[in-house]
Short mmCIF file of C-alpha atoms and ligand atoms in Angstrom, two decimals:
data_model
loop_
_atom_site.label_atom_id
_atom_site.label_comp_id
_atom_site.label_asym_id
_atom_site.label_seq_id
_atom_site.Cartn_x
_atom_site.Cartn_y
_atom_site.Cartn_z
CA MET A 65 32.36 5.12 0.18
CA GLU A 66 35.28 3.41 -1.34
CA ALA A 67 35.62 1.03 1.61
CA VAL A 68 32.16 -0.10 1.13
CA LEU A 69 31.88 -0.17 -2.70
CA THR A 70 34.70 -2.57 -3.43
CA THR A 71 34.87 -3.93 -6.82
CA SER A 72 34.62 -7.82 -5.49
CA MET A 73 31.21 -6.83 -4.09
CA ASP A 74 29.19 -8.13 -7.03
CA ASN A 75 25.66 -9.05 -7.02
CA GLN A 76 26.46 -12.61 -6.40
CA THR A 77 28.99 -11.89 -3.51
CA LEU A 78 26.20 -9.79 -1.80
CA LEU A 79 23.37 -12.19 -2.43
CA THR A 80 25.33 -15.15 -1.08
CA MET A 81 26.42 -13.17 2.04
CA GLN A 82 22.78 -11.98 2.47
CA GLU A 83 21.66 -15.78 2.00
CA ILE A 84 24.26 -17.04 4.47
CA ARG A 85 23.65 -14.55 7.58
CA GLU A 86 19.95 -13.06 7.01
CA SER A 87 16.79 -14.62 8.02
CA ASN A 88 15.10 -17.09 6.33
CA ALA A 89 12.19 -14.77 6.53
CA ARG A 90 13.69 -12.46 4.00
CA SER A 91 11.14 -12.28 1.08
CA TYR A 92 12.23 -9.60 -1.87
CA PRO A 93 15.51 -10.89 -2.77
CA ARG A 94 14.25 -14.36 -3.38
CA ARG A 95 12.12 -12.97 -6.37
CA LEU A 96 14.31 -9.75 -7.21
CA PRO A 97 18.06 -11.27 -6.93
CA LEU A 98 20.01 -7.88 -6.99
CA ALA A 99 22.06 -5.84 -4.73
CA ILE A 100 21.73 -2.25 -5.08
CA LYS A 101 24.67 0.19 -5.73
CA ARG A 102 22.94 3.41 -6.88
CA ALA A 103 19.39 4.78 -7.25
CA GLU A 104 17.93 7.82 -8.75
CA GLY A 105 14.18 8.88 -9.91
CA VAL A 106 12.88 5.99 -11.23
CA TYR A 107 16.03 3.82 -11.83
CA VAL A 108 18.15 1.44 -9.76
CA THR A 109 21.71 0.53 -10.48
CA ASP A 110 22.84 -2.87 -9.25
CA MET A 111 26.42 -3.94 -8.29
CA ASP A 112 27.17 -5.20 -11.75
CA GLY A 113 26.10 -2.37 -13.23
CA LYS A 114 22.89 -3.24 -14.71
CA ILE A 115 20.09 -0.49 -14.68
CA TYR A 116 16.31 -1.18 -13.70
CA ILE A 117 13.24 0.73 -13.92
CA ASP A 118 11.96 0.58 -10.42
CA CYS A 119 7.94 -0.09 -10.11
CA LEU A 120 7.95 -1.34 -6.82
CA ALA A 121 9.46 1.68 -5.39
CA GLY A 122 10.11 0.46 -1.79
CA ALA A 123 6.53 -0.99 -1.85
CA GLY A 124 4.68 2.28 -3.06
CA THR A 125 6.87 4.02 -0.37
CA LEU A 126 9.05 6.29 -2.64
CA ALA A 127 6.37 8.97 -4.12
CA LEU A 128 9.00 11.01 -5.69
CA GLY A 129 11.33 8.11 -6.53
CA HIS A 130 14.75 7.67 -5.57
CA ASN A 131 16.86 10.25 -3.96
CA HIS A 132 14.82 13.28 -5.28
CA ALA A 133 16.38 16.77 -4.98
CA VAL A 134 13.95 18.06 -2.31
CA VAL A 135 14.13 14.88 -0.30
CA ARG A 136 17.87 15.26 -0.09
CA GLU A 137 17.82 19.03 0.35
CA ALA A 138 15.65 18.45 3.28
CA ILE A 139 18.08 15.94 4.74
CA GLU A 140 20.72 18.45 4.33
CA GLU A 141 19.01 21.06 6.07
CA VAL A 142 18.20 19.03 8.89
CA LEU A 143 22.06 18.00 9.20
CA GLU A 144 23.17 21.68 8.87
CA SER A 145 20.86 22.89 11.46
CA TYR A 146 22.36 20.61 14.27
CA LEU A 147 18.45 19.83 15.38
CA PRO A 148 18.46 16.79 17.67
CA LEU A 149 17.91 13.60 15.42
CA HIS A 150 15.77 11.96 17.63
CA THR A 151 13.27 13.56 20.13
CA LEU A 152 10.92 10.76 21.49
CA ASP A 153 7.82 12.98 21.10
CA LEU A 154 9.24 16.43 21.99
CA THR A 155 8.51 19.08 19.61
CA THR A 156 10.62 21.21 17.17
CA PRO A 157 10.13 23.54 14.45
CA VAL A 158 10.48 20.69 11.87
CA LYS A 159 7.81 18.70 13.57
CA GLU A 160 5.58 21.79 13.62
CA ALA A 161 5.95 22.40 9.91
CA PHE A 162 5.35 18.87 8.88
CA VAL A 163 2.25 18.72 10.91
CA ASN A 164 1.27 21.91 9.27
CA GLU A 165 1.64 20.46 5.99
CA VAL A 166 -0.13 17.28 6.91
CA PHE A 167 -3.17 19.25 8.07
CA GLU A 168 -3.07 21.43 5.00
CA ALA A 169 -3.54 18.44 2.82
CA LEU A 170 -6.35 16.92 4.60
CA PRO A 171 -9.95 17.63 3.66
CA LYS A 172 -10.61 20.90 5.65
CA SER A 173 -13.36 19.56 7.57
CA PHE A 174 -11.28 16.71 8.82
CA ALA A 175 -8.48 18.76 9.54
CA GLU A 176 -10.74 21.00 11.74
CA LYS A 177 -11.76 18.13 14.21
CA ALA A 178 -8.26 15.95 13.86
CA LYS A 179 -5.50 15.22 16.41
CA ILE A 180 -2.35 13.72 15.06
CA GLN A 181 -0.33 11.01 16.98
CA PHE A 182 3.34 10.01 15.86
CA CYS A 183 3.57 6.27 16.17
CA GLY A 184 6.60 4.01 16.08
CA PRO A 185 7.94 4.22 12.18
CA THR A 186 6.01 1.35 10.54
CA GLY A 187 2.61 1.16 9.23
CA GLY A 188 2.01 -1.87 11.47
CA ASP A 189 2.95 0.35 14.22
CA ALA A 190 0.29 2.91 13.79
CA ILE A 191 -2.30 0.34 13.01
CA GLU A 192 -1.71 -1.27 16.29
CA ALA A 193 -1.99 2.49 17.86
CA ALA A 194 -5.24 2.78 15.80
CA LEU A 195 -7.04 -0.62 17.09
CA LYS A 196 -5.98 0.40 20.83
CA LEU A 197 -7.35 4.07 20.18
CA VAL A 198 -10.82 2.88 19.31
CA LYS A 199 -10.90 -0.01 21.97
CA THR A 200 -10.00 2.71 24.38
CA ALA A 201 -12.63 5.20 23.24
CA THR A 202 -15.43 2.58 22.67
CA GLY A 203 -14.99 0.38 25.55
CA ASN A 204 -15.81 -2.35 23.00
CA ARG A 205 -13.38 -5.39 22.17
CA ALA A 206 -14.32 -6.59 18.67
CA ILE A 207 -12.65 -5.43 15.30
CA LEU A 208 -14.19 -6.10 11.89
CA ALA A 209 -11.66 -6.22 9.24
CA PHE A 210 -11.90 -7.29 5.48
CA GLN A 211 -10.90 -10.42 3.65
CA GLY A 212 -7.97 -9.80 1.56
CA GLY A 213 -6.90 -6.88 3.90
CA TYR A 214 -3.46 -6.28 4.93
CA HIS A 215 -2.17 -4.42 7.67
CA GLY A 216 1.20 -5.45 9.03
CA SER A 217 3.19 -8.38 10.59
CA THR A 218 2.76 -7.81 14.20
CA HIS A 219 0.55 -10.00 16.27
CA GLY A 220 -2.01 -7.40 16.51
CA THR A 221 -1.91 -6.42 12.97
CA LEU A 222 -1.59 -10.19 11.65
CA SER A 223 -4.56 -10.83 13.51
CA ILE A 224 -6.67 -8.38 11.37
CA SER A 225 -5.26 -9.35 8.07
CA GLY A 226 -6.80 -11.74 5.68
CA THR A 227 -3.42 -13.57 4.69
CA LEU A 228 -3.30 -17.17 6.00
CA SER A 229 0.20 -18.30 5.41
CA PRO A 230 1.99 -16.20 7.86
CA LYS A 231 -0.80 -16.90 10.33
CA GLN A 232 -0.42 -20.84 10.40
CA LYS A 233 2.04 -21.19 12.89
CA ILE A 234 1.29 -18.19 15.04
CA HIS A 235 -0.85 -19.16 17.87
CA ALA A 236 -3.02 -16.77 20.32
CA LEU A 237 -3.61 -14.03 17.73
CA VAL A 238 -5.84 -11.43 18.96
CA PRO A 239 -9.37 -12.62 19.64
CA ASP A 240 -12.69 -11.22 18.65
CA THR A 241 -11.43 -10.23 14.95
CA HIS A 242 -14.01 -11.01 12.52
CA PHE A 243 -13.69 -10.98 8.67
CA LEU A 244 -16.09 -9.36 6.23
CA PRO A 245 -16.32 -9.79 2.31
CA TYR A 246 -14.60 -6.98 0.54
CA PRO A 247 -15.97 -6.23 -3.00
CA TYR A 248 -13.78 -8.17 -5.47
CA GLU A 249 -15.51 -8.41 -8.90
CA TYR A 250 -13.29 -10.87 -10.71
CA ARG A 251 -13.47 -13.32 -7.79
CA CYS A 252 -16.69 -12.37 -6.42
CA PRO A 253 -17.14 -13.91 -2.78
CA PHE A 254 -21.02 -13.82 -3.44
CA GLY A 255 -20.26 -15.48 -7.04
CA ILE A 256 -22.36 -12.68 -8.71
CA GLY A 257 -19.65 -10.34 -10.14
CA LYS A 258 -20.57 -6.31 -10.53
CA ASP A 259 -23.22 -6.28 -8.04
CA GLY A 260 -21.27 -8.26 -5.37
CA HIS A 261 -20.63 -4.86 -3.54
CA LYS A 262 -24.26 -4.30 -2.92
CA VAL A 263 -24.57 -7.59 -1.35
CA SER A 264 -21.45 -6.99 0.68
CA SER A 265 -23.02 -3.87 2.22
CA THR A 266 -26.42 -5.28 2.85
CA TYR A 267 -24.61 -8.14 4.68
CA ILE A 268 -22.48 -5.85 6.94
CA GLU A 269 -25.70 -3.69 7.74
CA ASN A 270 -27.49 -6.79 8.48
CA LEU A 271 -24.72 -8.43 10.67
CA LEU A 272 -24.37 -5.01 12.72
CA ASP A 273 -28.07 -4.96 13.59
CA ASP A 274 -28.62 -8.80 13.86
CA PRO A 275 -29.06 -9.59 17.84
CA GLU A 276 -28.02 -12.89 16.91
CA SER A 277 -25.19 -12.31 14.53
CA GLY A 278 -22.62 -13.72 17.32
CA ILE A 279 -20.56 -10.66 17.11
CA VAL A 280 -20.72 -8.13 19.78
CA ARG A 281 -20.63 -4.42 19.08
CA PRO A 282 -17.57 -3.45 17.55
CA ALA A 283 -14.85 -1.09 18.77
CA GLY A 284 -14.21 -0.24 14.88
CA ILE A 285 -14.17 -1.38 11.43
CA ILE A 286 -10.82 -1.25 9.40
CA VAL A 287 -10.74 -0.90 5.74
CA GLU A 288 -8.28 -0.48 2.86
CA VAL A 289 -9.80 1.83 -0.11
CA VAL A 290 -7.80 -0.04 -2.42
CA GLN A 291 -6.50 -3.43 -1.24
CA GLY A 292 -2.99 -3.49 -1.75
CA GLU A 293 -1.26 -6.71 -0.84
CA GLY A 294 -4.81 -8.42 -1.60
CA GLY A 295 -4.10 -7.70 -5.13
CA SER A 296 -4.57 -3.92 -6.17
CA ILE A 297 -8.36 -4.16 -5.64
CA PRO A 298 -10.01 -0.99 -5.48
CA ALA A 299 -13.38 -0.77 -3.56
CA PRO A 300 -16.42 0.53 -5.53
CA ILE A 301 -17.21 4.23 -4.65
CA GLU A 302 -20.80 3.31 -4.01
CA TRP A 303 -19.61 0.42 -1.59
CA LEU A 304 -17.31 2.83 0.42
CA LYS A 305 -20.08 5.43 0.57
CA GLU A 306 -22.42 2.70 2.18
CA LEU A 307 -19.75 1.55 4.51
CA ARG A 308 -19.34 5.28 5.75
CA ARG A 309 -23.10 5.34 6.00
CA ILE A 310 -23.42 2.42 7.78
CA THR A 311 -20.71 2.93 10.48
CA LYS A 312 -21.75 6.63 10.98
CA GLU A 313 -25.24 5.72 11.89
CA ARG A 314 -24.24 3.28 14.21
CA ASN A 315 -21.55 5.25 15.71
CA ILE A 316 -18.77 2.75 14.91
CA PRO A 317 -15.17 4.15 14.23
CA LEU A 318 -14.07 3.69 10.57
CA ILE A 319 -10.36 3.16 10.61
CA ILE A 320 -9.13 3.79 7.13
CA ASP A 321 -5.75 2.30 6.32
CA GLU A 322 -4.02 4.23 3.85
CA VAL A 323 -0.27 3.42 4.46
CA GLN A 324 -0.32 2.28 0.70
CA THR A 325 -2.73 4.38 -0.83
CA GLY A 326 -1.79 7.83 0.82
CA ILE A 327 -0.02 10.63 -0.28
CA GLY A 328 -1.11 10.81 -4.21
CA ARG A 329 -0.83 7.18 -5.07
CA THR A 330 -4.31 6.82 -6.40
CA GLY A 331 -4.63 10.32 -7.96
CA LYS A 332 -5.90 12.06 -5.01
CA MET A 333 -3.93 12.96 -1.91
CA PHE A 334 -5.90 10.61 0.21
CA ALA A 335 -7.65 7.42 -1.54
CA PHE A 336 -10.97 8.19 0.60
CA GLU A 337 -11.22 11.42 -1.18
CA HIS A 338 -12.62 9.52 -4.38
CA ALA A 339 -15.42 8.46 -2.68
CA GLY A 340 -16.02 11.95 -0.95
CA ILE A 341 -16.01 10.48 2.55
CA GLU A 342 -14.02 10.87 5.55
CA PRO A 343 -12.64 8.55 8.14
CA ASP A 344 -12.75 8.56 11.98
CA VAL A 345 -9.20 7.48 12.10
CA LEU A 346 -6.61 7.79 9.06
CA VAL A 347 -3.56 5.72 9.33
CA LEU A 348 -0.73 6.66 7.35
CA SER A 349 3.00 5.37 6.83
CA LYS A 350 5.35 4.48 3.73
CA ALA A 351 5.22 7.52 1.63
CA ILE A 352 4.42 10.21 4.43
CA GLY A 353 8.12 9.85 5.65
CA GLY A 354 9.27 11.19 2.01
CA SER A 355 11.78 7.99 1.99
CA LEU A 356 12.19 7.56 5.56
CA PRO A 357 10.77 5.86 8.19
CA LEU A 358 7.51 7.74 9.75
CA SER A 359 3.96 6.81 10.69
CA VAL A 360 0.92 8.67 11.90
CA MET A 361 -2.40 8.26 12.94
CA ILE A 362 -4.83 11.16 12.39
CA TYR A 363 -8.12 10.91 14.06
CA ASP A 364 -11.38 12.39 15.06
CA ARG A 365 -10.66 14.49 18.53
CA ARG A 366 -13.76 12.94 20.01
CA LEU A 367 -11.73 9.59 20.02
CA ASP A 368 -8.78 11.25 22.10
CA GLN A 369 -9.67 9.36 25.16
CA TRP A 370 -6.25 7.93 26.07
CA GLU A 371 -4.86 8.82 29.27
CA PRO A 372 -1.32 10.62 29.18
CA GLY A 373 1.39 7.75 28.28
CA ALA A 374 -1.49 5.15 27.28
CA HIS A 375 0.45 4.72 23.91
CA ILE A 376 4.16 5.38 23.44
CA GLY A 377 7.20 4.20 21.92
CA THR A 378 10.79 5.26 21.44
CA PHE A 379 11.18 6.08 17.87
CA ARG A 380 8.48 8.81 17.18
CA GLY A 381 10.75 11.75 16.89
CA ASN A 382 12.61 11.43 13.49
CA GLN A 383 13.40 14.51 12.58
CA MET A 384 14.90 13.74 9.09
CA ALA A 385 11.77 11.85 8.18
CA MET A 386 9.15 14.82 9.27
CA ALA A 387 11.70 17.02 7.04
CA THR A 388 11.54 14.79 3.96
CA GLY A 389 7.90 14.01 4.65
CA LYS A 390 6.91 17.69 4.45
CA ALA A 391 9.17 18.21 1.57
CA THR A 392 7.54 15.27 -0.37
CA LEU A 393 4.05 16.59 0.35
CA LYS A 394 4.94 20.25 -0.53
CA TYR A 395 6.33 19.03 -3.82
CA ILE A 396 3.14 16.91 -4.47
CA LYS A 397 1.00 20.10 -3.62
CA GLU A 398 3.03 22.56 -5.68
CA ASN A 399 3.52 20.33 -8.76
CA GLN A 400 0.03 18.87 -8.78
CA LEU A 401 1.35 15.84 -8.97
CA THR A 402 -1.96 13.94 -8.07
CA ASN A 403 -3.45 15.27 -11.33
CA LYS A 404 -0.47 13.78 -13.27
CA VAL A 405 -0.66 10.59 -11.60
CA ASP A 406 -4.30 10.49 -12.57
CA GLU A 407 -3.42 11.12 -16.36
CA ILE A 408 -0.62 8.79 -16.19
CA GLY A 409 -2.25 6.15 -14.52
CA ALA A 410 -5.17 6.29 -16.83
CA TYR A 411 -2.82 6.19 -19.84
CA LEU A 412 -0.64 3.10 -18.36
CA LYS A 413 -4.16 1.26 -17.73
CA GLN A 414 -5.24 2.19 -21.30
CA GLN A 415 -2.03 0.86 -22.68
CA LEU A 416 -2.52 -2.41 -20.59
CA HIS A 417 -5.83 -3.13 -22.05
CA SER A 418 -4.09 -2.80 -25.56
CA ILE A 419 -1.72 -5.54 -24.41
CA GLN A 420 -4.22 -7.53 -22.72
CA LYS A 421 -6.06 -8.08 -26.37
CA SER A 422 -2.82 -9.93 -27.71
CA MET A 423 -2.36 -12.13 -24.57
CA SER A 424 -4.59 -14.83 -23.34
CA SER A 425 -3.48 -14.76 -19.76
CA ILE A 426 -4.54 -11.29 -18.37
CA GLY A 427 -7.94 -11.82 -16.68
CA GLU A 428 -8.40 -8.18 -15.43
CA ILE A 429 -6.57 -4.99 -15.11
CA ARG A 430 -7.69 -2.78 -12.28
CA GLY A 431 -6.51 -0.32 -10.01
CA ARG A 432 -6.38 3.69 -9.28
CA GLY A 433 -3.81 6.03 -10.12
CA LEU A 434 -0.49 4.52 -10.24
CA MET A 435 -1.75 1.49 -8.11
CA LEU A 436 -2.59 -0.94 -10.71
CA GLY A 437 -2.91 -4.97 -10.85
CA ILE A 438 -2.73 -7.08 -13.41
CA GLU A 439 -4.45 -10.45 -12.73
CA ILE A 440 -2.97 -13.40 -14.38
CA ILE A 441 -5.10 -16.41 -15.13
CA ASN A 442 -4.80 -19.89 -16.75
CA PRO A 443 -6.85 -19.54 -20.16
CA ALA A 444 -6.16 -23.30 -20.65
CA LYS A 445 -8.50 -24.22 -17.69
CA THR A 446 -12.44 -23.49 -17.55
CA ALA A 447 -14.03 -20.34 -16.61
CA ASN A 448 -16.39 -20.23 -13.80
CA HIS A 449 -20.06 -18.94 -14.54
CA LEU A 450 -18.74 -15.25 -14.22
CA GLY A 451 -16.20 -15.98 -17.03
CA SER A 452 -13.19 -15.97 -14.56
CA TYR A 453 -10.54 -18.34 -14.92
CA PRO A 454 -8.41 -19.86 -12.42
CA ALA A 455 -5.39 -18.24 -11.12
CA PHE A 456 -1.78 -19.01 -12.74
CA PRO A 457 0.80 -18.00 -10.06
CA GLU A 458 3.66 -19.93 -11.83
CA LEU A 459 2.88 -17.62 -14.78
CA ALA A 460 2.80 -14.63 -12.64
CA SER A 461 6.10 -15.57 -11.14
CA LYS A 462 7.59 -16.19 -14.65
CA ILE A 463 6.57 -12.86 -15.92
CA GLN A 464 7.87 -11.27 -12.91
CA GLN A 465 11.14 -12.84 -13.52
CA GLU A 466 11.08 -12.07 -17.38
CA CYS A 467 10.27 -8.41 -16.49
CA PHE A 468 13.51 -8.57 -13.87
CA ASN A 469 15.67 -9.91 -16.57
CA ARG A 470 14.55 -7.26 -19.10
CA GLY A 471 15.50 -4.51 -16.23
CA LEU A 472 11.86 -3.94 -15.07
CA ILE A 473 11.33 -4.40 -11.12
CA LEU A 474 7.57 -5.07 -10.28
CA GLU A 475 5.80 -7.02 -7.37
CA VAL A 476 3.68 -10.19 -7.51
CA GLY A 477 1.17 -10.51 -5.01
CA GLY A 478 -2.80 -10.81 -4.16
CA ARG A 479 -4.82 -14.14 -3.58
CA PHE A 480 -2.96 -17.08 -5.06
CA SER A 481 0.15 -14.72 -5.98
CA THR A 482 -1.29 -14.16 -9.38
CA VAL A 483 -1.30 -10.42 -9.38
CA ILE A 484 1.32 -8.22 -11.04
CA ARG A 485 1.40 -5.17 -8.96
CA LEU A 486 2.68 -1.90 -10.48
CA LEU A 487 3.72 0.93 -7.75
CA PRO A 488 6.09 3.30 -9.89
CA PRO A 489 7.12 6.55 -8.41
CA LEU A 490 4.56 9.38 -8.58
CA ILE A 491 7.09 11.12 -10.56
CA ILE A 492 7.35 8.81 -13.57
CA THR A 493 7.17 10.30 -16.98
CA LYS A 494 5.12 9.20 -19.90
CA GLU A 495 8.29 8.14 -21.87
CA GLN A 496 9.41 6.05 -18.76
CA ILE A 497 5.80 4.36 -18.59
CA ASP A 498 6.21 3.72 -22.75
CA ASP A 499 9.49 1.93 -21.59
CA VAL A 500 7.74 0.06 -18.81
CA LEU A 501 5.24 -1.09 -21.09
CA GLN A 502 7.47 -2.42 -23.99
CA ARG A 503 9.35 -4.43 -21.38
CA PHE A 504 6.19 -5.80 -19.76
CA TYR A 505 5.00 -6.74 -23.30
CA GLU A 506 8.08 -8.48 -24.02
CA ALA A 507 8.19 -10.29 -20.76
CA ILE A 508 4.72 -11.76 -20.80
CA LYS A 509 4.99 -12.89 -24.41
CA SER A 510 8.08 -14.74 -23.44
CA ALA A 511 6.29 -15.96 -20.50
CA GLU A 512 3.26 -17.14 -22.22
CA ASP A 513 5.29 -18.71 -24.90
CA HIS A 514 7.13 -20.65 -22.35
CA PHE A 515 3.86 -22.17 -20.86
CA GLY A 516 2.69 -22.91 -24.49
CA LEU A 517 -0.35 -20.34 -24.35
CA ARG A 518 0.53 -18.90 -27.60
N1 LIG B 1384 -1.31 -1.33 5.74
C1 LIG B 1384 -1.12 -1.46 4.51
C2 LIG B 1384 -2.43 -1.23 3.63
C3 LIG B 1384 0.07 -1.95 4.04
O1 LIG B 1384 0.01 -1.80 2.48
C4 LIG B 1384 1.45 -2.23 4.59
C5 LIG B 1384 2.47 -2.77 4.21
N2 LIG B 1384 2.41 -3.18 2.83
C6 LIG B 1384 0.98 -2.19 6.29
C7 LIG B 1384 -0.19 -1.66 6.62
C8 LIG B 1384 2.12 -2.41 7.11
O2 LIG B 1384 3.27 -1.32 6.96
P1 LIG B 1384 4.42 -1.86 7.47
O3 LIG B 1384 5.10 -2.94 6.73
O4 LIG B 1384 5.37 -0.65 7.45
O5 LIG B 1384 4.54 -2.45 9.00
#
């Protein structure tokens, strides 16, 4: 350790080295300029000894926070057992135990008909697998995705993601991808607000039945139950039920991307449970690996039309990630963490609403469980007919910076980069939430002052 952590390695030295040697595509360090020395629970300590509350948590990956005892024990157990650390897709007792835990966490009716596939370790890898699965099973080629959706950075996943800027310079994205309007009350694609989701489902149903829609029968529809990168936008329950009905009636596989929402984040183990629906294909990554890289796709066995070896990959046997993933799932279940997420998320939302009253730049507070978004707007401009104000990305970025200065790490994203996103570890306590709120309050106050809004 000594050799790595020399005293000359302060934040600035490491950040400068990173800037010189790492890709220009690096992203987080540009907005969160720190180098991390240590991390425990919701806290991280930088090289200069400053302590932060981490409400980014590896973009929602660290369900139990940093270095949770059960995660560390699981790693130690694997090491002591001399299990292979890498196995391709060969099985081991650790893998079997992980699969048991995953299937127990699923709604029973889905688990009974489900198969699991281990994919390359990232969320994007598993989404790629899901696209190929439904194309293989249906023989169809079109994929329907949603505006504002994010599914990864590979060619295939970028093709089905809404985000435009990373697409601009990439030619030959996957053809036969079509985008549908996702319900987003504050910036309603239909200009009607609250009932926009009803128009969206009517539009989708019509599009699928219209023999002149221009879109051939799709291989599948992919959706996030709460859009994450799109700006923490929860889909209305009624819309989700409609989407399930529409796809089921037409036998179109519904792929639910729970890479970010899965494993307790929204106050249920899986976000689709809020709507009482079930996917045909469920994609999980981030938290399922209990801090380590892992991704899986779980799907209705009727779709299992692959030939042997039809979708492979070297890194599908990370034993440590399976052990930490299992330990995480078990801890969430045994400690009824989803109920706590529900409670603490509601408290956080309510307190943010109180802050909203004394600020002029918060347009909307939304989300489910501990996946919340705060839409920052410019109150000095004119609202549209729905009362929604234009985005204010410079202010959102200033708030992020003011939070960072006060030892609070959070992300900014969403359309126009104007949504403050909160994704704290699920183990965060009420006292820690109060601390987050205090720092956020001071940060937004100072940022509003800076722009002369107060
Ligand atoms: N799907 C969703 C919903 C995501 O939020 C992300 C990552 N933010 C991905 C897919 C892609 O995961 P990865 O970055 O691990 O490829």
